[in-house]
Amino acid sequence: MRKPLIFLGLIALAVIAAFLVADPDPERLRALRDSLAAWREAHPLALPIGFFVTYVVVTALSLPFAVWLTLLGAALLGFWQGLVLISFASSIGALLAFLVARYLMRDWVRGRLGPRLAKIEKGAARDGEFYLFSLRLIPVVPFFVINLAFGLTQMKAWKFYAVSQLGMLPGTAVYVAAGAQLGDLNSLSGIVSPGLLGAFAALAVFPWVARAALRIWARKRAYRGYERPAKFDRNLIVIGAGAAGLVASYVAAQAKAKVTLVQEGPMGGDCLNFGCVPSKALIASARAAGVARGSEALGVRADVSVDWPVVTQRISEVIAQIAPNDSVERYESLGVEVIEGHARLEDPWTVRVGDERLTARGIVLATGAAPVIPPIEGIGSVEPLTSDTLWEALAAMPAPPERMVILGGGPIGCEIAQALARLGAGVTVVEAAERLLIREDTEASDAIAAALRADGVDLKLGAKAIRFGRDDPGAEGGKWLELEDGSKLGFDTLLVAVGRKARLEGFGLEELGIPANKVIETNDYLETLMPNIYAAGDAAGPLQLTNAAGHQGWIAAANSLASPFWRFKAHSAPIPHAVFTSPELARVGMTAAEAEADGVHHEVTTYPLGDLDRALAEGAGQGFVRIVTSKGSDKILGATVCGAHAAEVLAEFALAMRHGLGLGKILSTPHIYPSWSEAAKNAAGRWRQAHVNPRTLRIAERFMTWRRG
């Protein structure tokens, strides 16, 4: 809405300027307007027909000045005639663009719109005509994008036209009213006339009114057939005690809300019990072994001996040390009611746990995710481990596994493979893609692969597993994996690390009609189809990260408690992530490849850690900092750090992106010397060097020569 308001403001300024530099005689202005009116009377059809055809063509060709044409047409034709012509012309032009996109330019539109198309297709599939109506009523997406994108959906053309005609009418009326008021100006004093001020006010408040009306309508549609309780037992019910659920409960308790946390499994969820904490404890032991073996270059020789039972016992001890932070006792001390059991939605405000029925104004679904076991022939016969069952199995072993296959070369597979190999295990990673960590920077992925091979991990890349089996089904050994090329790998232990899927079944989502395919569908505020039911964490996606889950948990709780007075968007903060191999790999925002694929005009700056003094002093100069910025700007679109302490170095870029700070701010901030944090500043300096204007330098050189006399 800003651009139309700015445009109207410019028109007003132009009118004021005209009055100031020209003769502001009202009689002459009225004479000019009367002469235009006389021309229209002599040619009553020429102007309306010409304007109508022009408007249809502009809309059909998706030219980006339909708003300005609306204001101009209203000023020339008046309110009622302008409203009728513009309303029908815009809808007919939109239909033509819709048909062209559908039948003539499908590939071009798909390539041009990119990620925006996927979002519109998803909304159209979920809400159909209502989604189109909401986009027409509140122009958060440019109309020409809507016209083209809906041409690629399954919506019928007549429905598209009818909904567009109706949905665009209120907004069109507001713009036409503003244009008509501008056309009626007689003098400078008319700038502050009630009519024109009212038109400006209508333009300003219309999106808010329309948005509120749509929310009310959406709520009525969602709750049709359900009776809302007159009062509630609680302010909030949270289902799931992983990162998202714990944060949501904490936020509600701190706000002095009455909140109930329902957890079926252990407190702390996957991160504490099966994921982040045990894996990082294992990695700490492995890193100590790796540093000891590599210390000879620093003048220290060490013989490494791994006490495996101590390693596995320490993992349990670390979990036990952190567990009190996530315990029932702690959360009850904060004011959270904790109930153990399986929760199921009975209606939008009621949750059943066993024989108990709980009601709340808001509900947060933080049901987490579970490891995926791919449907490969024979996989069940070889007793596969997952990240949930790995730790108990390792603790039961007297020594590291001698022949372990890890299926999957993502973050979990890479971390566990390197850690176990450093502790003496024999590990083979089988990855169907051509490289590890397929979503990350290619050079960083290659560096991780080289490090894993150096630690003794056998990598099978571009290798698809097609069958598992064992030579003697009743024996312990003899397990094997057949690859697509016909080769076989023998192993004793199999870890499946091909991903995790959201836990969606058994919570009553189907009965309430809440869409949940791979994740629970939510809007930008984490609301599900039922506006008072929110989803957060792995259940909501798209990122399966503890920090992302925690971020969503507080947003879901805050939105539930503050609704309808205030709401926070869930996707406003860039979420950093890291792979804790050696070297580490950390990233926030997009990679260069993603920017290229999305058609984003960008630049790439790379700073090698071999140029960092602290890295050289520690003998850890391998790796780099790579920054993706907007073309010709220091705005950070993404950053990748590959090397020692990458997760800590990346934090500065995440902070800068969150608060809109460019590389110039990082460069101008004093950093400790010598420190790893200087890598961020030095990378910003590389960007600055590449953007120094040679002509400016020549002028500076001449100036300094002149100053010397």
XYZ file of C-alpha atoms in Angstrom:
709
model
C 0.000 0.000 0.000
C 2.932 2.399 0.365
C 3.471 3.005 -3.348
C -0.084 4.197 -4.106
C 0.033 6.501 -1.092
C 3.381 7.869 -2.203
C 2.001 8.347 -5.685
C -1.016 10.240 -4.377
C 1.298 12.368 -2.289
C 3.369 13.199 -5.364
C 0.213 14.176 -7.239
C -0.770 16.453 -4.388
C 2.691 18.043 -4.372
C 2.535 18.486 -8.131
C -0.810 20.250 -7.826
C 0.596 22.499 -5.102
C 3.628 23.288 -7.262
C 1.385 24.083 -10.201
C -0.561 26.530 -8.092
C 2.637 28.145 -6.854
C 4.381 28.593 -10.215
C 1.290 29.253 -12.346
C -1.664 31.573 -12.066
C -3.845 29.991 -9.364
C -6.950 31.728 -10.697
C -9.910 29.414 -9.910
C -11.802 30.840 -12.881
C -9.129 29.683 -15.338
C -9.043 26.210 -13.720
C -12.803 25.892 -13.963
C -12.670 27.029 -17.595
C -10.112 24.291 -18.386
C -12.224 21.643 -16.703
C -15.352 22.884 -18.513
C -13.586 22.653 -21.881
C -12.626 19.016 -21.126
C -16.211 18.294 -20.120
C -17.466 19.839 -23.381
C -15.104 17.602 -25.385
C -16.449 14.553 -23.559
C -20.012 15.618 -24.328
C -19.177 15.981 -28.015
C -17.516 12.530 -28.040
C -19.369 10.656 -25.281
C -18.012 7.197 -26.096
C -14.458 7.882 -27.232
C -12.889 8.493 -23.827
C -14.612 5.654 -21.898
C -14.063 3.099 -24.660
C -10.445 4.116 -25.182
C -9.777 3.999 -21.466
C -11.517 0.622 -21.081
C -9.514 -0.986 -23.889
C -6.280 0.521 -22.584
C -6.941 -0.783 -19.081
C -7.710 -4.293 -20.336
C -4.487 -4.352 -22.358
C -2.382 -3.046 -19.444
C -3.795 -5.684 -17.087
C -3.565 -8.527 -19.615
C 0.077 -7.698 -20.352
C 0.837 -7.494 -16.600
C 2.254 -3.995 -16.949
C 3.096 -2.592 -13.510
C 1.138 0.666 -13.575
C -2.501 -0.374 -13.281
C -2.776 1.530 -9.977
C -1.719 4.785 -11.604
C -4.138 4.171 -14.487
C -6.919 3.642 -11.952
C -6.287 7.008 -10.336
C -6.047 8.761 -13.696
C -9.221 7.139 -15.020
C -11.165 8.093 -11.908
C -9.968 11.694 -12.181
C -11.153 11.872 -15.822
C -14.364 9.834 -15.615
C -15.638 10.444 -12.127
C -16.485 7.904 -9.453
C -19.391 5.843 -10.804
C -18.377 5.633 -14.430
C -14.772 5.053 -13.428
C -15.729 2.339 -10.942
C -17.805 0.370 -13.468
C -15.247 0.592 -16.272
C -12.203 -0.103 -14.103
C -13.854 -2.974 -12.229
C -14.807 -4.854 -15.390
C -11.662 -3.927 -17.319
C -9.369 -5.125 -14.528
C -11.230 -8.433 -14.183
C -11.301 -9.084 -17.939
C -7.609 -8.201 -18.260
C -6.818 -10.479 -15.326
C -8.714 -13.321 -16.996
C -6.769 -12.821 -20.230
C -3.457 -12.946 -18.338
C -4.722 -16.053 -16.524
C -5.522 -17.783 -19.844
C -2.237 -16.784 -21.467
C -0.304 -18.192 -18.493
C -2.303 -21.421 -18.566
C -2.190 -22.200 -22.277
C 0.761 -20.317 -23.781
C 3.421 -19.476 -21.189
C 3.370 -22.121 -18.451
C 7.126 -22.738 -18.419
C 7.998 -19.045 -18.573
C 5.644 -18.200 -15.704
C 6.948 -21.069 -13.586
C 10.541 -19.982 -14.105
C 9.752 -16.310 -13.582
C 7.740 -16.571 -10.371
C 9.891 -19.238 -8.701
C 9.199 -19.619 -4.936
C 6.199 -17.247 -5.049
C 4.402 -19.646 -7.375
C 4.858 -22.570 -4.996
C 3.326 -20.592 -2.139
C 0.307 -19.549 -4.233
C -0.199 -23.088 -5.536
C -0.153 -24.377 -1.971
C -2.686 -21.781 -0.827
C -4.959 -22.444 -3.809
C -4.888 -26.179 -3.176
C -5.702 -25.654 0.493
C -8.355 -22.909 0.410
C -9.369 -22.615 -3.254
C -11.611 -19.644 -4.063
C -11.298 -18.222 -0.539
C -7.534 -17.942 -0.921
C -7.931 -16.075 -4.220
C -10.548 -13.806 -2.668
C -8.249 -12.972 0.253
C -5.389 -12.108 -2.125
C -7.695 -9.885 -4.177
C -9.066 -8.125 -1.135
C -5.675 -7.479 0.490
C -3.020 -6.789 -2.181
C -0.021 -8.237 -0.320
C 0.890 -9.982 -3.584
C 0.983 -7.914 -6.820
C -2.151 -8.515 -8.885
C -0.210 -9.431 -12.012
C 1.575 -12.190 -10.046
C -1.808 -13.527 -8.916
C -3.134 -13.491 -12.495
C -0.187 -15.456 -13.847
C 0.220 -17.832 -10.914
C -3.440 -18.899 -10.777
C -3.248 -19.753 -14.462
C -1.031 -22.666 -13.400
C -3.449 -23.936 -10.742
C -6.461 -26.222 -11.219
C -8.989 -23.401 -10.711
C -11.612 -23.059 -13.458
C -11.452 -19.850 -15.511
C -15.031 -18.764 -14.724
C -14.391 -19.125 -10.991
C -11.205 -17.109 -11.297
C -13.094 -14.330 -13.097
C -16.048 -14.298 -10.701
C -13.913 -14.252 -7.549
C -11.611 -11.607 -9.030
C -14.543 -9.391 -10.007
C -15.955 -9.571 -6.491
C -12.686 -9.543 -4.556
C -11.160 -6.541 -6.330
C -14.319 -4.408 -6.131
C -13.837 -2.941 -2.596
C -10.209 -1.993 -3.202
C -11.027 -0.612 -6.648
C -13.749 1.548 -5.126
C -11.326 3.042 -2.628
C -8.753 3.905 -5.311
C -11.405 5.276 -7.670
C -12.758 7.479 -4.881
C -9.277 8.885 -4.280
C -8.739 9.523 -7.988
C -12.146 11.183 -8.361
C -11.390 13.531 -5.474
C -8.108 14.528 -7.129
C -9.992 15.203 -10.355
C -12.385 17.551 -8.554
C -9.677 19.893 -7.210
C -10.442 23.530 -8.007
C -7.835 25.300 -5.926
C -4.927 24.850 -3.565
C -7.316 24.800 -0.623
C -8.900 21.671 -2.073
C -5.817 19.710 -1.039
C -7.120 19.763 2.539
C -10.765 19.288 1.647
C -12.709 16.694 3.655
C -13.330 14.628 0.524
C -9.670 14.287 -0.458
C -8.519 13.751 3.118
C -11.196 11.081 3.473
C -9.953 9.367 0.307
C -6.401 9.315 1.655
C -7.651 7.977 4.982
C -9.656 5.258 3.225
C -6.551 4.141 1.334
C -4.634 3.958 4.596
C -7.194 2.016 6.627
C -8.637 -0.214 3.904
C -5.995 -2.987 4.202
C -6.493 -3.137 7.957
C -10.264 -3.270 7.699
C -10.121 -5.860 4.919
C -7.639 -7.981 6.840
C -9.803 -7.897 9.966
C -12.883 -8.822 7.945
C -11.086 -11.738 6.335
C -9.882 -13.016 9.699
C -13.424 -12.934 11.073
C -14.737 -14.708 7.985
C -11.947 -17.311 8.099
C -12.655 -18.037 11.754
C -16.353 -18.515 11.057
C -15.552 -20.927 8.216
C -13.045 -22.874 10.308
C -15.290 -23.231 13.357
C -18.471 -24.061 11.478
C -20.146 -26.952 13.281
C -18.286 -26.432 16.585
C -19.579 -24.681 19.689
C -17.036 -22.564 21.491
C -17.024 -22.999 25.300
C -18.286 -20.075 27.328
C -15.132 -20.244 29.476
C -11.867 -22.182 29.512
C -9.951 -24.135 32.129
C -6.620 -22.861 30.838
C -5.086 -20.170 28.665
C -2.853 -22.589 26.766
C -2.323 -26.312 26.273
C 1.013 -27.409 24.793
C 1.331 -30.920 23.343
C 4.922 -32.150 23.293
C 7.896 -31.371 25.557
C 10.672 -30.981 23.016
C 12.344 -27.653 22.305
C 9.226 -26.007 20.841
C 6.896 -27.247 23.560
C 9.225 -26.345 26.409
C 9.777 -22.813 25.116
C 6.042 -22.317 24.492
C 5.259 -23.466 28.035
C 7.976 -21.264 29.502
C 6.732 -18.178 27.635
C 3.162 -18.790 28.801
C 4.240 -19.315 32.417
C 6.312 -16.120 32.386
C 3.247 -14.270 31.092
C 1.365 -15.608 34.143
C -0.956 -17.647 31.961
C -2.397 -20.934 33.143
C -0.615 -23.442 30.922
C -0.626 -27.232 30.727
C 2.165 -29.202 29.064
C 1.252 -32.717 27.889
C 4.146 -35.053 27.143
C 3.977 -38.702 26.177
C 7.724 -39.370 26.116
C 10.686 -38.073 28.116
C 10.985 -34.395 28.933
C 13.433 -32.579 26.671
C 12.322 -34.468 23.589
C 14.679 -35.747 20.933
C 17.379 -33.104 21.330
C 18.196 -33.889 24.946
C 17.674 -37.634 24.870
C 18.582 -38.792 21.357
C 19.979 -35.941 19.280
C 21.955 -32.794 20.017
C 23.193 -33.583 23.520
C 24.380 -37.207 23.167
C 25.859 -36.593 19.721
C 27.840 -33.577 20.912
C 29.080 -35.519 23.927
C 30.308 -38.247 21.568
C 31.874 -35.634 19.285
C 33.724 -34.084 22.253
C 35.454 -37.394 22.957
C 36.166 -37.917 19.267
C 37.551 -34.419 18.888
C 39.931 -34.981 21.785
C 41.213 -38.090 20.042
C 41.537 -36.228 16.743
C 43.419 -33.321 18.313
C 45.784 -35.697 20.100
C 46.586 -37.560 16.892
C 47.138 -34.312 15.007
C 49.206 -32.553 17.673
C 52.589 -33.592 16.300
C 52.587 -30.572 13.974
C 52.414 -28.408 17.101
C 55.413 -30.147 18.664
C 53.448 -32.533 20.881
C 53.459 -36.298 20.453
C 50.688 -38.400 22.016
C 49.584 -41.999 21.912
C 45.811 -42.201 21.775
C 43.973 -44.877 23.720
C 40.173 -44.883 23.721
C 38.331 -46.237 26.772
C 35.020 -47.017 25.084
C 32.952 -47.755 28.223
C 34.030 -44.402 29.659
C 33.027 -42.659 26.417
C 29.525 -44.155 26.442
C 29.102 -43.664 30.191
C 30.028 -40.001 29.813
C 27.274 -39.575 27.212
C 24.721 -40.757 29.772
C 26.229 -38.496 32.422
C 26.033 -35.416 30.169
C 22.362 -36.107 29.472
C 21.767 -36.482 33.198
C 23.550 -33.189 33.924
C 21.406 -31.239 31.448
C 18.127 -33.058 32.119
C 17.157 -30.976 35.216
C 16.830 -27.906 32.968
C 14.033 -29.688 31.098
C 12.588 -31.665 33.990
C 9.020 -31.883 35.228
C 10.148 -30.450 38.568
C 11.638 -27.326 37.006
C 8.647 -26.570 34.827
C 6.224 -27.143 37.663
C 8.299 -24.709 39.744
C 7.826 -22.172 36.944
C 4.065 -22.579 37.148
C 3.521 -25.072 34.313
C 1.138 -27.966 34.898
C 2.785 -31.082 33.414
C 0.664 -34.102 32.503
C 2.134 -37.340 31.192
C 0.046 -39.169 28.624
C -1.168 -39.163 25.044
C -3.044 -36.025 23.973
C -5.776 -35.992 21.352
C -7.821 -33.084 20.031
C -11.564 -33.528 20.490
C -12.560 -30.123 19.134
C -10.710 -26.834 18.514
C -10.596 -26.036 22.241
C -10.612 -29.437 23.929
C -7.795 -31.944 24.472
C -8.344 -35.389 25.932
C -5.544 -37.024 27.928
C -6.675 -40.436 29.085
C -9.982 -39.896 30.903
C -9.339 -36.180 31.480
C -10.744 -33.431 29.238
C -8.840 -30.132 29.150
C -10.087 -26.916 27.569
C -8.024 -23.885 26.586
C -8.354 -20.777 24.500
C -5.186 -21.740 22.609
C -3.386 -24.995 21.786
C 0.182 -25.484 20.543
C 1.046 -28.691 18.692
C 4.738 -29.409 19.232
C 4.614 -33.135 18.517
C 8.146 -33.394 17.109
C 9.483 -35.834 14.523
C 10.648 -39.440 14.317
C 13.429 -41.065 12.271
C 12.507 -42.372 8.840
C 13.158 -46.008 7.915
C 13.097 -46.125 4.095
C 11.092 -48.928 2.438
C 14.116 -50.826 1.130
C 13.779 -54.556 0.660
C 15.022 -56.542 3.640
C 15.909 -53.583 5.839
C 13.876 -54.887 8.754
C 15.821 -58.148 8.819
C 19.128 -56.421 9.639
C 17.859 -54.650 12.784
C 18.546 -51.053 11.740
C 19.406 -48.452 14.347
C 18.204 -44.853 14.225
C 19.254 -41.756 16.127
C 16.646 -42.779 18.747
C 18.088 -46.255 19.363
C 21.776 -45.692 18.589
C 22.901 -44.599 22.041
C 21.573 -47.579 23.933
C 23.124 -49.882 21.334
C 26.533 -48.177 21.579
C 26.465 -48.366 25.369
C 25.878 -52.120 25.146
C 28.943 -52.656 22.947
C 32.292 -53.484 24.608
C 34.164 -51.537 21.903
C 33.393 -49.280 18.927
C 31.662 -51.165 16.092
C 34.157 -52.713 13.710
C 31.920 -52.761 10.632
C 29.263 -50.073 10.651
C 27.273 -48.800 7.678
C 25.575 -45.415 7.926
C 22.820 -44.920 5.392
C 22.635 -41.207 4.650
C 25.225 -38.466 4.251
C 23.351 -35.610 5.884
C 24.315 -33.788 9.099
C 23.555 -36.730 11.419
C 25.329 -39.253 9.226
C 28.446 -37.098 8.821
C 28.750 -36.217 12.511
C 28.322 -39.782 13.771
C 30.538 -41.282 11.057
C 33.511 -39.043 11.804
C 33.114 -39.272 15.575
C 32.985 -43.072 15.620
C 35.850 -43.375 13.135
C 38.048 -41.151 15.323
C 37.235 -43.391 18.278
C 38.321 -46.507 16.405
C 35.202 -47.729 14.615
C 35.151 -48.951 11.042
C 32.571 -46.826 9.238
C 31.163 -46.714 5.710
C 28.728 -43.961 4.651
C 26.349 -44.760 1.803
C 24.818 -41.660 0.203
C 22.579 -41.717 -2.879
C 23.498 -38.131 -3.860
C 26.754 -37.314 -5.598
C 28.108 -35.520 -2.544
C 27.593 -35.206 1.198
C 25.418 -32.451 2.665
C 23.739 -31.817 -0.669
C 22.030 -28.599 0.470
C 25.240 -26.910 1.541
C 27.949 -25.018 -0.321
C 29.741 -27.392 -2.709
C 33.262 -26.450 -1.566
C 32.259 -26.888 2.076
C 30.698 -30.257 1.279
C 33.907 -31.358 -0.432
C 35.964 -30.218 2.569
C 33.825 -32.307 4.928
C 34.157 -35.330 2.630
C 37.947 -34.956 2.561
C 38.065 -34.690 6.358
C 35.944 -37.819 6.813
C 38.149 -39.788 4.431
C 41.254 -38.563 6.286
C 39.764 -39.946 9.496
C 39.221 -43.337 7.882
C 35.576 -43.152 6.837
C 34.804 -44.991 3.598
C 32.433 -42.868 1.500
C 30.151 -44.428 -1.102
C 28.699 -41.400 -2.909
C 26.155 -41.639 -5.690
C 25.400 -45.113 -4.330
C 21.772 -46.173 -3.978
C 20.903 -48.983 -1.567
C 18.406 -51.403 -3.141
C 18.395 -54.446 -0.839
C 19.440 -55.654 2.603
C 19.854 -59.194 3.829
C 21.838 -61.648 5.927
C 23.457 -64.918 4.987
C 22.113 -66.740 8.028
C 18.918 -65.129 9.359
C 19.422 -66.773 12.729
C 23.032 -65.657 13.204
C 24.419 -62.383 14.572
C 26.709 -61.612 11.648
C 26.462 -62.029 7.920
C 24.511 -58.826 7.258
C 24.936 -57.197 3.872
C 23.761 -54.297 1.741
C 23.423 -54.461 -2.034
C 23.952 -51.274 -4.028
C 22.422 -50.326 -7.349
C 25.649 -51.130 -9.192
C 25.444 -54.719 -7.970
C 28.197 -54.516 -5.350
C 27.652 -55.687 -1.777
C 28.837 -54.314 1.565
C 29.092 -56.517 4.620
C 28.424 -54.995 8.037
C 27.568 -55.768 11.632
C 25.749 -52.551 12.558
C 23.472 -50.365 10.447
C 22.533 -46.774 11.313
C 19.763 -45.264 9.207
C 20.159 -41.468 8.996
C 18.120 -40.485 5.942
C 15.929 -37.934 7.696
C 13.039 -37.511 10.099
C 9.323 -37.049 9.561
C 6.855 -35.111 11.679
C 4.688 -37.012 14.159
C 1.188 -36.300 12.863
C -0.904 -39.408 13.453
C -3.095 -40.027 16.469
C -3.573 -36.434 17.605
C -7.020 -35.852 16.091
C -5.856 -33.668 13.207
C -7.746 -35.701 10.616
C -11.041 -35.467 12.491
C -10.763 -31.682 12.755
C -9.777 -31.374 9.093
C -6.443 -29.727 9.878
C -4.236 -30.250 6.794
C -1.104 -32.239 7.589
C 0.908 -33.853 4.839
C 4.625 -33.915 5.582
C 4.110 -31.274 8.282
C 1.128 -29.514 9.818
C 0.154 -26.700 7.479
C 0.378 -23.265 9.063
C 0.313 -19.653 7.957
C 3.008 -17.061 8.627
C 1.838 -16.795 12.249
C 1.967 -20.584 12.840
C -1.833 -20.797 12.910
C -3.355 -23.992 11.534
C -6.711 -24.142 9.762
C -8.190 -23.587 13.230
C -6.813 -20.127 14.138
C -6.542 -20.893 17.865
C -4.500 -24.067 17.230
C -0.823 -23.476 16.462
C 1.961 -25.795 15.341
C 5.652 -25.339 16.108
C 8.949 -27.145 15.754
C 9.496 -30.248 13.654
C 5.730 -30.745 13.375
C 5.437 -27.408 11.555
C 8.718 -27.370 9.626
C 10.318 -26.439 7.375
C 13.547 -26.722 9.404
C 14.191 -29.592 11.802
C 16.497 -27.685 14.113
C 16.365 -27.179 17.862
C 16.922 -23.433 17.581
C 14.210 -23.157 14.915
C 11.835 -25.128 17.144
C 12.538 -22.885 20.119
C 12.015 -19.779 17.994
C 8.691 -21.082 16.731
C 7.680 -22.168 20.225
C 7.819 -18.664 21.639
C 6.075 -17.212 18.576
C 3.241 -19.743 18.816
C 2.776 -19.108 22.531
C 2.999 -15.325 22.176
C 0.528 -15.278 19.285
C -1.921 -17.487 21.153
C -1.776 -15.415 24.327
C -1.872 -12.011 22.595
C -4.480 -12.840 19.931
C -6.331 -10.922 18.525
C -4.462 -7.825 19.675
C -0.983 -8.653 18.384
C 0.747 -11.240 16.207
C 4.329 -12.081 15.284
C 5.438 -13.605 12.005
C 7.400 -16.819 12.239
C 9.698 -16.363 9.253
C 11.158 -12.948 10.031
C 14.369 -14.278 11.573
C 17.053 -16.154 9.619
C 17.754 -19.476 11.335
C 21.437 -20.486 11.484
C 22.491 -24.128 11.574
C 25.731 -26.078 11.849
C 27.222 -29.488 11.187
C 29.631 -30.283 14.029
C 32.214 -32.234 12.125
C 35.893 -31.274 12.015
C 36.029 -28.890 10.257
C 32.661 -27.484 11.265
C 30.223 -26.216 8.679
C 27.801 -23.441 9.636
C 25.362 -21.472 7.516
C 22.652 -18.828 7.745
C 20.528 -17.627 4.834
C 21.067 -18.730 1.262
C 24.040 -20.199 -0.531
C 25.298 -18.829 -3.832
C 23.669 -21.776 -5.616
C 20.301 -21.003 -4.023
C 20.582 -17.330 -4.958
C 21.391 -18.336 -8.523
C 18.456 -20.761 -8.673
C 16.047 -18.135 -7.320
C 17.223 -15.528 -9.822
C 18.507 -13.206 -7.080
C 21.071 -10.646 -8.241
C 23.963 -11.293 -5.924
C 27.690 -11.221 -5.313
C 29.918 -13.718 -3.522
C 32.845 -12.799 -1.279
C 35.198 -15.528 -0.010
C 37.780 -15.107 2.740
C 40.179 -18.045 3.311
C 40.854 -18.865 6.957
C 44.460 -19.431 5.948
C 44.757 -15.609 6.038
C 43.487 -15.372 9.632
C 46.284 -14.870 12.158
C 44.570 -16.836 14.955
C 43.931 -19.778 12.617
C 47.588 -19.848 11.584
C 48.726 -19.682 15.215
C 46.603 -22.734 16.034
C 47.510 -24.652 12.897
C 43.893 -24.623 11.742
C 43.995 -22.523 8.605
C 41.861 -24.838 6.481
C 38.458 -23.494 5.513
C 36.791 -20.256 4.497
C 34.085 -17.682 5.112
C 31.763 -17.146 2.150
C 29.222 -14.327 2.080
C 26.379 -13.829 -0.378
C 25.298 -10.192 -0.699
C 22.840 -8.276 -2.832
C 24.371 -7.002 -6.057
C 26.037 -3.637 -5.413
C 25.026 -3.624 -1.738
C 26.438 -4.798 1.579
C 23.109 -6.427 2.500
C 23.812 -9.987 3.661
C 21.683 -12.658 1.982
C 23.579 -15.591 3.442
C 26.871 -16.709 4.923
C 28.688 -20.039 5.076
C 31.633 -20.735 7.354
C 33.668 -23.911 6.962
C 36.479 -24.407 9.443
C 37.301 -24.502 13.126
C 34.805 -22.680 15.383
C 32.502 -22.105 12.412
C 29.339 -22.053 14.544
C 30.731 -19.251 16.707
C 32.040 -17.222 13.760
C 28.661 -17.464 12.034
C 26.768 -15.939 14.978
C 27.834 -12.434 13.975
C 26.327 -12.841 10.511
C 23.079 -14.222 11.962
C 22.826 -11.198 14.257
C 23.514 -8.811 11.382
C 20.899 -10.421 9.143
C 18.291 -10.452 11.909
C 18.632 -6.724 12.493
C 19.309 -5.572 8.937
C 22.971 -4.690 9.456
C 25.248 -4.793 6.432
C 28.878 -5.795 6.064
C 29.881 -2.178 6.594
C 28.645 -2.374 10.214
C 30.640 -5.551 10.833
C 33.749 -3.982 9.300
C 33.444 -0.845 11.449
C 33.123 -2.844 14.696
C 36.392 -3.363 16.631
C 37.144 -7.066 17.152
C 39.564 -8.762 19.548
C 42.968 -9.570 18.062
C 43.890 -12.280 17.509
C 40.539 -14.051 17.588
C 38.391 -16.303 15.461
C 35.686 -13.624 15.386
C 38.028 -11.528 13.219
C 37.181 -13.894 10.376
C 33.829 -12.122 10.006
C 35.439 -8.678 10.000
C 38.169 -9.691 7.556
C 35.589 -11.213 5.220
C 33.688 -7.910 5.322
C 36.966 -6.190 4.520
C 37.380 -8.384 1.443
C 33.956 -7.273 0.290
C 34.888 -3.609 0.846
C 38.133 -3.951 -1.134
C 36.220 -5.301 -4.100
C 33.889 -2.285 -4.034
C 36.399 0.534 -3.861
C 35.920 2.801 -6.861
C 39.242 3.093 -8.792
C 38.315 6.601 -9.891
C 37.839 7.614 -6.257
C 41.274 6.231 -5.437
C 42.860 8.203 -8.254
C 41.204 11.380 -7.027
C 42.408 10.641 -3.489
C 45.937 10.074 -4.753
C 45.948 13.420 -6.578
C 44.548 15.142 -3.492
C 47.268 13.683 -1.285
C 49.921 14.684 -3.820
C 48.547 18.223 -3.735
C 48.571 18.184 0.085
C 52.303 17.365 0.072
C 52.966 20.554 -1.880
